Short mmCIF file of C-alpha atoms and ligand atoms in Angstrom, two decimals:
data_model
loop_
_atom_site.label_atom_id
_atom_site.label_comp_id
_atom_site.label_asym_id
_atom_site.label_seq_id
_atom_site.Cartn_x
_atom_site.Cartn_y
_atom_site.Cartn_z
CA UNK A 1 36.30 30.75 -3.68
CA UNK A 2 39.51 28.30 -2.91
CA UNK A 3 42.78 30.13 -1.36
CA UNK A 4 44.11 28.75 -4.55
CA UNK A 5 41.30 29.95 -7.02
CA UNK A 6 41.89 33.47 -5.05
CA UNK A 7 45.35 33.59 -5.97
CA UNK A 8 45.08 33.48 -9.20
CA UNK A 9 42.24 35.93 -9.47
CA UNK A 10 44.48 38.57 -7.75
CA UNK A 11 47.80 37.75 -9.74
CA UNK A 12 45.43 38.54 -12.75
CA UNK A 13 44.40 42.21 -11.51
CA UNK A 14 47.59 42.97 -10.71
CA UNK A 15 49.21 42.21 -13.54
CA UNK A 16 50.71 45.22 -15.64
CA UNK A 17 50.70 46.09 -18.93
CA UNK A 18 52.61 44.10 -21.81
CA UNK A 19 53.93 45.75 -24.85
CA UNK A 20 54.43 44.46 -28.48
CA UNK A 21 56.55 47.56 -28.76
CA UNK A 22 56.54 50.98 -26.51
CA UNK A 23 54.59 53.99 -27.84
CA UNK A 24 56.07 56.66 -29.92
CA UNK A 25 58.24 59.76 -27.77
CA UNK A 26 57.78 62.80 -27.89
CA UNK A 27 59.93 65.35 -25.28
CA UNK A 28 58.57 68.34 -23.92
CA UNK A 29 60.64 71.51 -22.53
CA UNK A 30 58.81 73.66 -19.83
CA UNK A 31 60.00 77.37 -19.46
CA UNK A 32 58.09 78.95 -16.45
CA UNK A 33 58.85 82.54 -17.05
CA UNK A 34 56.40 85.39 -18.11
CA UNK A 35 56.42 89.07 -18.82
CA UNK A 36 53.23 89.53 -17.11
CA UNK A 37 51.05 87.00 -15.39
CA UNK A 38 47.89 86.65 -17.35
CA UNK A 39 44.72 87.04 -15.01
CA UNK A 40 43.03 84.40 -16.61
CA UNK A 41 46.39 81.76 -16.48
CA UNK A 42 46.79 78.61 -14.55
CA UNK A 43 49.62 77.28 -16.01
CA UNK A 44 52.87 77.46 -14.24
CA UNK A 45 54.01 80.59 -15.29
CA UNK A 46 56.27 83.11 -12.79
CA UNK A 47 56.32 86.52 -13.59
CA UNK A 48 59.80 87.23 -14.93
CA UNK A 49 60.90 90.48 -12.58
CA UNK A 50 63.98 91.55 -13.90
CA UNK A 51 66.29 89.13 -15.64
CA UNK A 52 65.55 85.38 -16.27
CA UNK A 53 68.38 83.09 -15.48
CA UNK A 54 68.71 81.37 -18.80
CA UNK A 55 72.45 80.21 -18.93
CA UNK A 56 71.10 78.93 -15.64
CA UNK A 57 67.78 77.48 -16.71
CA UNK A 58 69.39 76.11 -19.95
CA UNK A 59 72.24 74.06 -17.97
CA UNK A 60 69.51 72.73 -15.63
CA UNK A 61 67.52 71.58 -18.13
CA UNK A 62 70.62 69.72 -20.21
CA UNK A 63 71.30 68.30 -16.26
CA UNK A 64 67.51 67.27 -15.89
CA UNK A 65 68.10 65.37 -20.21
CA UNK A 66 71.05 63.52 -18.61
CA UNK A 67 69.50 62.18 -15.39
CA UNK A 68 66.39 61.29 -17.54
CA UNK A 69 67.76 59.84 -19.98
CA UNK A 70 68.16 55.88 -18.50
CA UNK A 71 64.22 56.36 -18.98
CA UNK A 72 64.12 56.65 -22.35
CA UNK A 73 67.39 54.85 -23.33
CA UNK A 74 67.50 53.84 -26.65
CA UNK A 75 64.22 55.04 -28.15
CA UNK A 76 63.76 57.79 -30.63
CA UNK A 77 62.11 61.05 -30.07
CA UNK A 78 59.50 62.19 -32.56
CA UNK A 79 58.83 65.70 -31.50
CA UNK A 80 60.25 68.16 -29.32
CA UNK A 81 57.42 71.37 -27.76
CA UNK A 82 59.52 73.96 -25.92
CA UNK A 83 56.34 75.78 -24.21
CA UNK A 84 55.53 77.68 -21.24
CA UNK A 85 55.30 79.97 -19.68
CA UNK A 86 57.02 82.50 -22.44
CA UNK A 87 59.74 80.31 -24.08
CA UNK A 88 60.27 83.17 -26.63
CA UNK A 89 61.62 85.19 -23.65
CA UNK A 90 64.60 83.41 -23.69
CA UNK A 91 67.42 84.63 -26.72
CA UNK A 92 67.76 82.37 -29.82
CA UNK A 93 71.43 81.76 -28.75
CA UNK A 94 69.95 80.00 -25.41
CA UNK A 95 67.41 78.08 -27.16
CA UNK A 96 70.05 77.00 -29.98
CA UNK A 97 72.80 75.74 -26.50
CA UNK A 98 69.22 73.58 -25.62
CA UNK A 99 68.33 72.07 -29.04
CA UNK A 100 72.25 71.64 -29.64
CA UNK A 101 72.25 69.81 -26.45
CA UNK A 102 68.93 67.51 -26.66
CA UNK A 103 70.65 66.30 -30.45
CA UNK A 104 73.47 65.44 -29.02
CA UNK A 105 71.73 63.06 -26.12
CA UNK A 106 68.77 61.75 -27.73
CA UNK A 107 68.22 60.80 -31.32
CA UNK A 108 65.50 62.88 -33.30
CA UNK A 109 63.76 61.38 -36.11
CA UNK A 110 65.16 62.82 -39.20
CA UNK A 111 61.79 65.23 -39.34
CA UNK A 112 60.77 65.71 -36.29
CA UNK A 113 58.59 68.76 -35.76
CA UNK A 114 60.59 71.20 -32.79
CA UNK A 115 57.93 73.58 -31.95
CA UNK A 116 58.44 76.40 -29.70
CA UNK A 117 55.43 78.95 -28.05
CA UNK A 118 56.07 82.51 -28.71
CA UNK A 119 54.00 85.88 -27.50
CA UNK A 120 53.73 88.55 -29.84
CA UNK A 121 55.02 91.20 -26.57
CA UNK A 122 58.27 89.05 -26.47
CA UNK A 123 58.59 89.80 -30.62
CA UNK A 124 61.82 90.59 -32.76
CA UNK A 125 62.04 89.62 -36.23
CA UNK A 126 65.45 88.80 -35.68
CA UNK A 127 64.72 86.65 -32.63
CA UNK A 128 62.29 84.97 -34.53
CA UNK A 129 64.80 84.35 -37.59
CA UNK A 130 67.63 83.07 -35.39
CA UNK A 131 64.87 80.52 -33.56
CA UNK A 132 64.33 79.33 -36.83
CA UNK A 133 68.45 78.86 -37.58
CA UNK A 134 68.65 77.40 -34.35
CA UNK A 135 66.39 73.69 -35.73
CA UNK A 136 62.82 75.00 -34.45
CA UNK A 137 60.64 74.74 -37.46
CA UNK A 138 57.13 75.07 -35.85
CA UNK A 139 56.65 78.67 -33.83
CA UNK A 140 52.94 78.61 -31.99
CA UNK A 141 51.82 82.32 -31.44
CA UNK A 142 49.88 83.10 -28.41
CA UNK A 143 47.68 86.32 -30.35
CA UNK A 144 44.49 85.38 -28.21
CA UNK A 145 42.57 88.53 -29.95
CA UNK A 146 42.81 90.48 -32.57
CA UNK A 147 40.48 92.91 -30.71
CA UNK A 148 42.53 96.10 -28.80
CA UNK A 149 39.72 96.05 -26.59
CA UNK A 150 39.89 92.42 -25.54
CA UNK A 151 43.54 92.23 -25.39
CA UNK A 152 43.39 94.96 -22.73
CA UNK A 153 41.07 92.81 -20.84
CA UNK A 154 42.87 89.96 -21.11
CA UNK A 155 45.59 91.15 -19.72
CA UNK A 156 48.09 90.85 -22.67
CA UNK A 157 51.81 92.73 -22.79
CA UNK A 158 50.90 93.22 -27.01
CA UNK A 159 48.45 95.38 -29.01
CA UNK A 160 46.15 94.32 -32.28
CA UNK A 161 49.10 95.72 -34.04
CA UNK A 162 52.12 94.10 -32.32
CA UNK A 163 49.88 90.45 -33.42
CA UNK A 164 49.38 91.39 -36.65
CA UNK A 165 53.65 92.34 -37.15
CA UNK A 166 54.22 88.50 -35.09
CA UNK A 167 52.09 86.70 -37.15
CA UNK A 168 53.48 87.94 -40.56
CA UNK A 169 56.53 87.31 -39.57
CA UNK A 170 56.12 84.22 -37.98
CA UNK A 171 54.69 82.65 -41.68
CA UNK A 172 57.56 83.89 -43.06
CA UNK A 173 59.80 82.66 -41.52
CA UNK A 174 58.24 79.27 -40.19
CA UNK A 175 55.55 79.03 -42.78
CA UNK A 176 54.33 76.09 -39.82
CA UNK A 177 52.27 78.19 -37.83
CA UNK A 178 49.90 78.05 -34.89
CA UNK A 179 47.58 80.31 -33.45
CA UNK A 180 46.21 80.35 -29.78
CA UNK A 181 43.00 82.15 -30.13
CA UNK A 182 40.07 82.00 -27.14
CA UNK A 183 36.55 82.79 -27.46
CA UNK A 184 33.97 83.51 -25.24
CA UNK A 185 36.14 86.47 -23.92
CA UNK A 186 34.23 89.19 -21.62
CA UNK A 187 30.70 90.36 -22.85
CA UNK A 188 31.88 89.20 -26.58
CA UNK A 189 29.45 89.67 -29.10
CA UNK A 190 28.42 86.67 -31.74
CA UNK A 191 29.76 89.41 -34.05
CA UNK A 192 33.02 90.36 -32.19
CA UNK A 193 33.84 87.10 -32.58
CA UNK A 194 32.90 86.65 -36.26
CA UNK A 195 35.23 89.56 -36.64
CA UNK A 196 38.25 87.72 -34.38
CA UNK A 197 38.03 84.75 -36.61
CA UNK A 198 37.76 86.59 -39.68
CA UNK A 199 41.34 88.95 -38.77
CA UNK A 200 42.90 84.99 -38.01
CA UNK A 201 41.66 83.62 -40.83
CA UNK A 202 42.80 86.66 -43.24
CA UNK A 203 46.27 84.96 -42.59
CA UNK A 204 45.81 81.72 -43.47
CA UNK A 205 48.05 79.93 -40.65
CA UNK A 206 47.96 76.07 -41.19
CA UNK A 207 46.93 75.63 -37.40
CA UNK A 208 44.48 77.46 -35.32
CA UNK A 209 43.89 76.16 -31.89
CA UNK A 210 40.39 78.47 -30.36
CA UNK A 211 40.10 77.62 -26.66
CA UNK A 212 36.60 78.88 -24.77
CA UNK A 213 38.12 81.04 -21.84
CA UNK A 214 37.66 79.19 -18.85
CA UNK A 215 37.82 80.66 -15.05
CA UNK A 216 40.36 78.61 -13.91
CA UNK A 217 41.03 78.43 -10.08
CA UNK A 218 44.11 80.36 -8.29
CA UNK A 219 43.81 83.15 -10.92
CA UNK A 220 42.69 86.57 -10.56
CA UNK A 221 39.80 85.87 -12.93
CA UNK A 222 38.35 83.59 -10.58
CA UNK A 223 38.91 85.85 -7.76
CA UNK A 224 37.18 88.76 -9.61
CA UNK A 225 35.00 87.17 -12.59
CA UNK A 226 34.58 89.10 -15.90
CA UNK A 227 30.96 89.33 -17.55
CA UNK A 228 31.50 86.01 -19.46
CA UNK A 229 28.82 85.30 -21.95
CA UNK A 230 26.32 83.17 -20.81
CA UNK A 231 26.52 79.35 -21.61
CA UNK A 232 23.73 79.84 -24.21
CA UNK A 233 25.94 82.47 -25.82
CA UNK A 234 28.57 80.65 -26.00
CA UNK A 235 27.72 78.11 -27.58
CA UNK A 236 26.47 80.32 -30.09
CA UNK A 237 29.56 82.09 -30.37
CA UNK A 238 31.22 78.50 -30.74
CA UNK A 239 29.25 77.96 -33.11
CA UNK A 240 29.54 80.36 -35.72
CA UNK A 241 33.73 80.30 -34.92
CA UNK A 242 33.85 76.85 -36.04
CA UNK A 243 31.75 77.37 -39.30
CA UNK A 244 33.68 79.84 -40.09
CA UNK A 245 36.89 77.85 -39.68
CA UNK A 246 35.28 75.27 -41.56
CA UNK A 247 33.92 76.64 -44.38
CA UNK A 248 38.08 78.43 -44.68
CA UNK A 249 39.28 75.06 -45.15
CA UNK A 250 40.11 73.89 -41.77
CA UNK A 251 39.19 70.44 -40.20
CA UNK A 252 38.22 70.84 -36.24
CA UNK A 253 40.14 67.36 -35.38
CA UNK A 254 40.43 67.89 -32.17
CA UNK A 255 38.54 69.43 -29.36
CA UNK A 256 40.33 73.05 -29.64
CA UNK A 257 42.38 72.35 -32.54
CA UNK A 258 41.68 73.08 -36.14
CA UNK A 259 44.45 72.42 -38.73
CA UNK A 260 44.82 72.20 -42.57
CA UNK A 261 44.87 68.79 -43.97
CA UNK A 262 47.98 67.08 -42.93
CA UNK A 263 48.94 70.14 -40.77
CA UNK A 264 47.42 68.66 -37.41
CA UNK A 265 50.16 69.14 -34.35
CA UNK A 266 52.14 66.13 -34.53
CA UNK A 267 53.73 66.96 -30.88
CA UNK A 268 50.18 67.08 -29.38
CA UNK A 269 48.48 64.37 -31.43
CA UNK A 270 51.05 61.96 -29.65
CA UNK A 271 49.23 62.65 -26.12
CA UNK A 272 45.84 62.44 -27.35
CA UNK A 273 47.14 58.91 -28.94
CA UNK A 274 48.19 58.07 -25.52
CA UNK A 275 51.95 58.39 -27.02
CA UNK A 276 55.10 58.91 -24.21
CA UNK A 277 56.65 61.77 -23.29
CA UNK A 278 59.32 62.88 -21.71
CA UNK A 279 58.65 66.38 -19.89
CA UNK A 280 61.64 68.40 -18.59
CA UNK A 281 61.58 71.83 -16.69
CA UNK A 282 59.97 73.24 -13.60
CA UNK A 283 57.01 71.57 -12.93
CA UNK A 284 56.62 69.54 -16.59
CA UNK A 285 55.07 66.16 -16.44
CA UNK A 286 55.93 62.77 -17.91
CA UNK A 287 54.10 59.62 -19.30
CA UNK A 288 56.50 56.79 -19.78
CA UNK A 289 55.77 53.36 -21.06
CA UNK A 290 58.30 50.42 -19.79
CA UNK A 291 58.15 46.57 -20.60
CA UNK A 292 56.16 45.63 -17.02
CA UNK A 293 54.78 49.43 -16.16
CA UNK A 294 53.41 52.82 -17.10
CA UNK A 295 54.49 55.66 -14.92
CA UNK A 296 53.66 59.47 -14.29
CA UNK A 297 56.21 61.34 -13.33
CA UNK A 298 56.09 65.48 -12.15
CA UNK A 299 58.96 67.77 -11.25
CA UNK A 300 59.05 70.60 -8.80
CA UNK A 301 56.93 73.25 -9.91
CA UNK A 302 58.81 76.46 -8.62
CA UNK A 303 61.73 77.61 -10.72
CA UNK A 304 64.10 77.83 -7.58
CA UNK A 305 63.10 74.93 -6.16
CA UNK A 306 63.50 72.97 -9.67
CA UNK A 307 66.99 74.84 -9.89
CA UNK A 308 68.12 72.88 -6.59
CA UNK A 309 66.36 69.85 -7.20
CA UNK A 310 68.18 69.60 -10.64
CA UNK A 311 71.40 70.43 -8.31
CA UNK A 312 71.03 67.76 -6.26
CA UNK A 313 69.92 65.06 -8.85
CA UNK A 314 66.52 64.49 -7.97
CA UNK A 315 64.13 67.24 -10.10
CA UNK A 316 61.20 64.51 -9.51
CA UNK A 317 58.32 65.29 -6.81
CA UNK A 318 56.28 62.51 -8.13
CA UNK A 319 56.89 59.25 -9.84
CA UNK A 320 53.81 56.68 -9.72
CA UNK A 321 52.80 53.73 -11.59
CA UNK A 322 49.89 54.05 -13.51
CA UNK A 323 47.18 51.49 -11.78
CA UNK A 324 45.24 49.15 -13.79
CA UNK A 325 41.93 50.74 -13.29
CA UNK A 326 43.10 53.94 -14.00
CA UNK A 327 44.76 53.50 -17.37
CA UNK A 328 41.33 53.13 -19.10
CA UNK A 329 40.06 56.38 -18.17
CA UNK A 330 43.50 58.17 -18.87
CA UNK A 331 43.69 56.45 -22.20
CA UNK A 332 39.96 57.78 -23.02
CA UNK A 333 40.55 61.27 -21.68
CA UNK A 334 42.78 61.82 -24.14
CA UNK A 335 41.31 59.67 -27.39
CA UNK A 336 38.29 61.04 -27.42
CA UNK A 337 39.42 64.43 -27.95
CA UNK A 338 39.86 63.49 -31.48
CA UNK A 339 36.96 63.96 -33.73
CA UNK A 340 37.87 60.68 -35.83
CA UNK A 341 38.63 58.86 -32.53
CA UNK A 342 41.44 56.32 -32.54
CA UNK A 343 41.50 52.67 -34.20
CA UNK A 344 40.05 50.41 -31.62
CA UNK A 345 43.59 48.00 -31.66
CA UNK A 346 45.66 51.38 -30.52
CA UNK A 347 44.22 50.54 -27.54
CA UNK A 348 46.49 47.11 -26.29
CA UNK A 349 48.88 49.12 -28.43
CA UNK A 350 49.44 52.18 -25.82
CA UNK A 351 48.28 50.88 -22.70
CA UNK A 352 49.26 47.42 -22.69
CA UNK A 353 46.05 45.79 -21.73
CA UNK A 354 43.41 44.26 -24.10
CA UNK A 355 40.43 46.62 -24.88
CA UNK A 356 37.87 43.90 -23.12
CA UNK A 357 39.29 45.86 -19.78
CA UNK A 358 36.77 49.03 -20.99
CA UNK A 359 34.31 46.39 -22.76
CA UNK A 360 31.48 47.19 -20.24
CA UNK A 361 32.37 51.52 -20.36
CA UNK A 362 32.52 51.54 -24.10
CA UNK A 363 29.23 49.18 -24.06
CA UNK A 364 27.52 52.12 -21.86
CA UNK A 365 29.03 55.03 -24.06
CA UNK A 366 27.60 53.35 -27.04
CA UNK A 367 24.14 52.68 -25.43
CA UNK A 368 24.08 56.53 -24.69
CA UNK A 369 24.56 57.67 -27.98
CA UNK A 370 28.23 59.34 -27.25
CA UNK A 371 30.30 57.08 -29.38
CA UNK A 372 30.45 54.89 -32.87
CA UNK A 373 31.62 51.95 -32.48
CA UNK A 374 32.58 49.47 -35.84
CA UNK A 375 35.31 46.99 -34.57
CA UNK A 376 37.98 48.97 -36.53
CA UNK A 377 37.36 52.01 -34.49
CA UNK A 378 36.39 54.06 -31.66
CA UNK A 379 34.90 57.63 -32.58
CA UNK A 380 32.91 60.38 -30.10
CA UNK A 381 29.49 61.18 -31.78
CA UNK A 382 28.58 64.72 -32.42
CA UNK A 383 26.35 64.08 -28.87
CA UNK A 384 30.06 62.49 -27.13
CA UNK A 385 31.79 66.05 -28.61
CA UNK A 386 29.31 68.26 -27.12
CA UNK A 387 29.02 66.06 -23.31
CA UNK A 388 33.08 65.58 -23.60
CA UNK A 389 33.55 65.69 -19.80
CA UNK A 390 30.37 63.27 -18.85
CA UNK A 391 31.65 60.94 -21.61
CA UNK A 392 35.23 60.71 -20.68
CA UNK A 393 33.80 60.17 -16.82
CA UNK A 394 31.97 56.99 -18.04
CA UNK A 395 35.65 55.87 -17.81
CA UNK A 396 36.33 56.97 -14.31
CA UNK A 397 36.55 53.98 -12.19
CA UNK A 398 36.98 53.44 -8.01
CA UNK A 399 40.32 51.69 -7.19
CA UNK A 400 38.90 47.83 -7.42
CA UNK A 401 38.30 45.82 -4.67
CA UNK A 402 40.57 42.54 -3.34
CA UNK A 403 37.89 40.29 -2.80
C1 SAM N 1 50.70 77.59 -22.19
S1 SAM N 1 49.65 78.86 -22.72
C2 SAM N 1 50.93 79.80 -23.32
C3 SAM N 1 51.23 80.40 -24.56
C4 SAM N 1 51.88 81.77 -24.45
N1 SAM N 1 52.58 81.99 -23.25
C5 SAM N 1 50.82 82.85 -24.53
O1 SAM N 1 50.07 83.00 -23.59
O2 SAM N 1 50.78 83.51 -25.54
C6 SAM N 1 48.76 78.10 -24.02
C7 SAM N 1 47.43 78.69 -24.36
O3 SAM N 1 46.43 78.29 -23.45
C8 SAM N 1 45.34 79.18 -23.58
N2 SAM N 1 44.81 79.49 -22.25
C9 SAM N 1 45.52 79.81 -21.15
N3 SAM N 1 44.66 80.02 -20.09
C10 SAM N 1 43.40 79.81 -20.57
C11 SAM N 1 42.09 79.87 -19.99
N4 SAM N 1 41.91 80.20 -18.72
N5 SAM N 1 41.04 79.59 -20.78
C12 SAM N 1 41.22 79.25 -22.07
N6 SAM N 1 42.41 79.18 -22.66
C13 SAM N 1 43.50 79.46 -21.93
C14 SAM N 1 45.87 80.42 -24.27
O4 SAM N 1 45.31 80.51 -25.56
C15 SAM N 1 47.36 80.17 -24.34
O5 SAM N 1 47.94 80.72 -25.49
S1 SF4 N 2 51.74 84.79 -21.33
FE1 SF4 N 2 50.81 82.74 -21.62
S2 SF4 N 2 51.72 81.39 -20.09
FE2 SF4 N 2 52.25 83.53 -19.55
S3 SF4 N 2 50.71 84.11 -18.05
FE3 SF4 N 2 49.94 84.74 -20.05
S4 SF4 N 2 48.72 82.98 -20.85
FE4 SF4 N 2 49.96 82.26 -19.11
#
């Protein structure tokens, strides 16, 4: 190949992304504090210990907005998730300064959903009511179980009883309500969990998100493993959760997420459409689209050290461009999560770069019977649902070569 022919070869893979207009974007709010650590948790949650510094926390995060916000200057947000960690930890008067405060520094789409995660042990009607006053109108309720015995196991700070009083409550006063329910829980029968789905479903909640507990590393779980049920179990467990859920009413349109019609998690559909977001907090995580770029940013993880960092202007412990060969696979990881896929020209519409850059991946997908392809769409089979994880890999690619 000529110098010249060369050149142009590697101008062309190095080229970013181009937008007809940036993706929708959405803000998230990280609060890292817990009761009680969970033994099965990875996610970075602190055990609280006395007091949480929330006047603190709250300023830090308004400090974190305003250093942020030449990233996102001028766009709309379209949802805010306040999550944790326990967010419902901290009083409704703090979480009214914070919502007061992102209003007045970004502008929210006249109905944008504000959703904040709540734990039945951190539960008082009144705290509840005054979330509500203070613009959250989505509350998702981490019951897990319905089971006594399970919630022992698991490690939770409520009883059966103290999920039951949350969840009433919560459809009062939200009516827009999500459960976090898991399955496959230690030595769970198929009919223990015919029993957990049928207490959810006696409540009718527009949103039920069932998540197969998972040993995750760096937890005490992993350290000391419960009896889980066998793979073979749980998939029969799986299965009769989801029937169940199904034949309620509810549409499984996502992975874990189950949702009356036109009640799907608008906050959380924006990532799996490979939307922006704007993640502030110890430790949250951003996606941000520019003209010329995509880039991933993280903040410091620990509370203290995020309190500094916020301090000193600099919260950020990572801030990368998103490589070329890398956006396929991250656009995929999240798109195929949804059962009815994505349109095939959303795409060049949230990455910036025409869908012939996966041609030969989606070719090989197709061959293997784990997706549908008509050239309106992009959908997993039932077969790409099942072998998530070895479908979304068929997207993985090494960094590409110069020559
Ligand atoms: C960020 S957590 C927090 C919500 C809230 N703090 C709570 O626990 O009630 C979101 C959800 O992830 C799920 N989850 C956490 N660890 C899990 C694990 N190891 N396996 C499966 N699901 C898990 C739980 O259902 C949890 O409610
Ligand atoms: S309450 Fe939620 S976030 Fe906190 S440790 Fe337990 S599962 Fe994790």
């Amino acid at each position: 190949m000529t110098a010249r022919a060369r050149g142009i070869v590697e101008v062309m893979r190095t080229e970013g992304p181009r937008f007809a207009a940036l993706p929708p974007l959405a803000l998230y709010v990280h609060i890292p504090w817990c009761l009680k650590k969970c033994p099965y948790c990875d996610f970075n949650s602190h055990e609280a210990r006395g007091e949480v510094p929330e006047a603190l926390y709250v300023d830090a995060l308004i400090a974190d907005l305003e250093l942020a916000l030449p990233s996102i200057w001028g766009r709309k947000v379209v949802s805010v998730f306040i999550g944790g960690g326990t967010p419902s930890l901290f009083s409704a008067a703090a979480i009214d300064r914070l919502l007061a405060a992102i209003r007045a520094r970004v502008p929210l789409v006249p109905d944008a959903e504000v959703t904040l995660e709540a734990n039945p042990g951190t539960f008082e009607r009144a705290k509840f009511a005054g979330f509500f006053g203070a613009g959250v109108n989505r509350l998702s309720l981490g019951i897990q179980s319905f089971d006594a015995r399970q919630l022992r196991i698991l490690g939770r700070v409520h009883d059966a009883d103290e999920a039951r009083r949350a969840a009433e409550a919560a459809l009062m006063i939200f009516g827009n309500v999500n459960f976090d329910l898991m399955y496959a829980l230690p030595e769970q029968t198929v009919a223990e969990a015919e029993a957990d789905v049928a207490a959810a479903l006696a409540f009718a909640a527009p949103h039920l998100s069932f998540y197969q507990l998972t040993l995750e590393p760096n937890t005490l779980f992993h350290r000391y493993p419960p009896p889980l049920p066998d793979d073979e179990a749980a998939a029969d467990i799986e299965a009769v959760v989801h029937a169940r859920l199904m034949a309620a009413g509810y549409r499984h349109y996502e992975t874990s997420a189950h949702a009356h019609p036109g009640r799907e998690c608008r906050h959380n559909r924006n990532y799996w459409q490979f939307g922006d977001y704007l993640g502030i907090g110890a430790g949250a995580h951003s996606k941000l689209s520019f003209a010329d770029r995509i880039v991933r940013q993280v903040r410091h993880k620990q509370p203290k050290h995020y309190l500094e960092a916020v301090g000193r202007g600099t919260p950020l412990v990572e801030d990368a461009i998103v490589a070329r060969e890398d956006v396929g696979f991250e656009f995929m990881l999240n798109a195929l999560r949804l059962t009815d896929g994505v349109p095939a020209a959303l795409f060049a519409e949230r990455t910036g770069y025409p869908l012939t850059l996966v041609q030969r991946e989606l070719a090989k997908a197709e061959a293997l019977g784990l997706i549908e392809r008509d050239p309106a769409r992009i959908r997993p089979t039932e077969l790409g649902r099942r072998f998530l994880n070895d479908l979304q890999a068929l997207f993985l690619r090494e960094p590409e070569a110069v020559e």
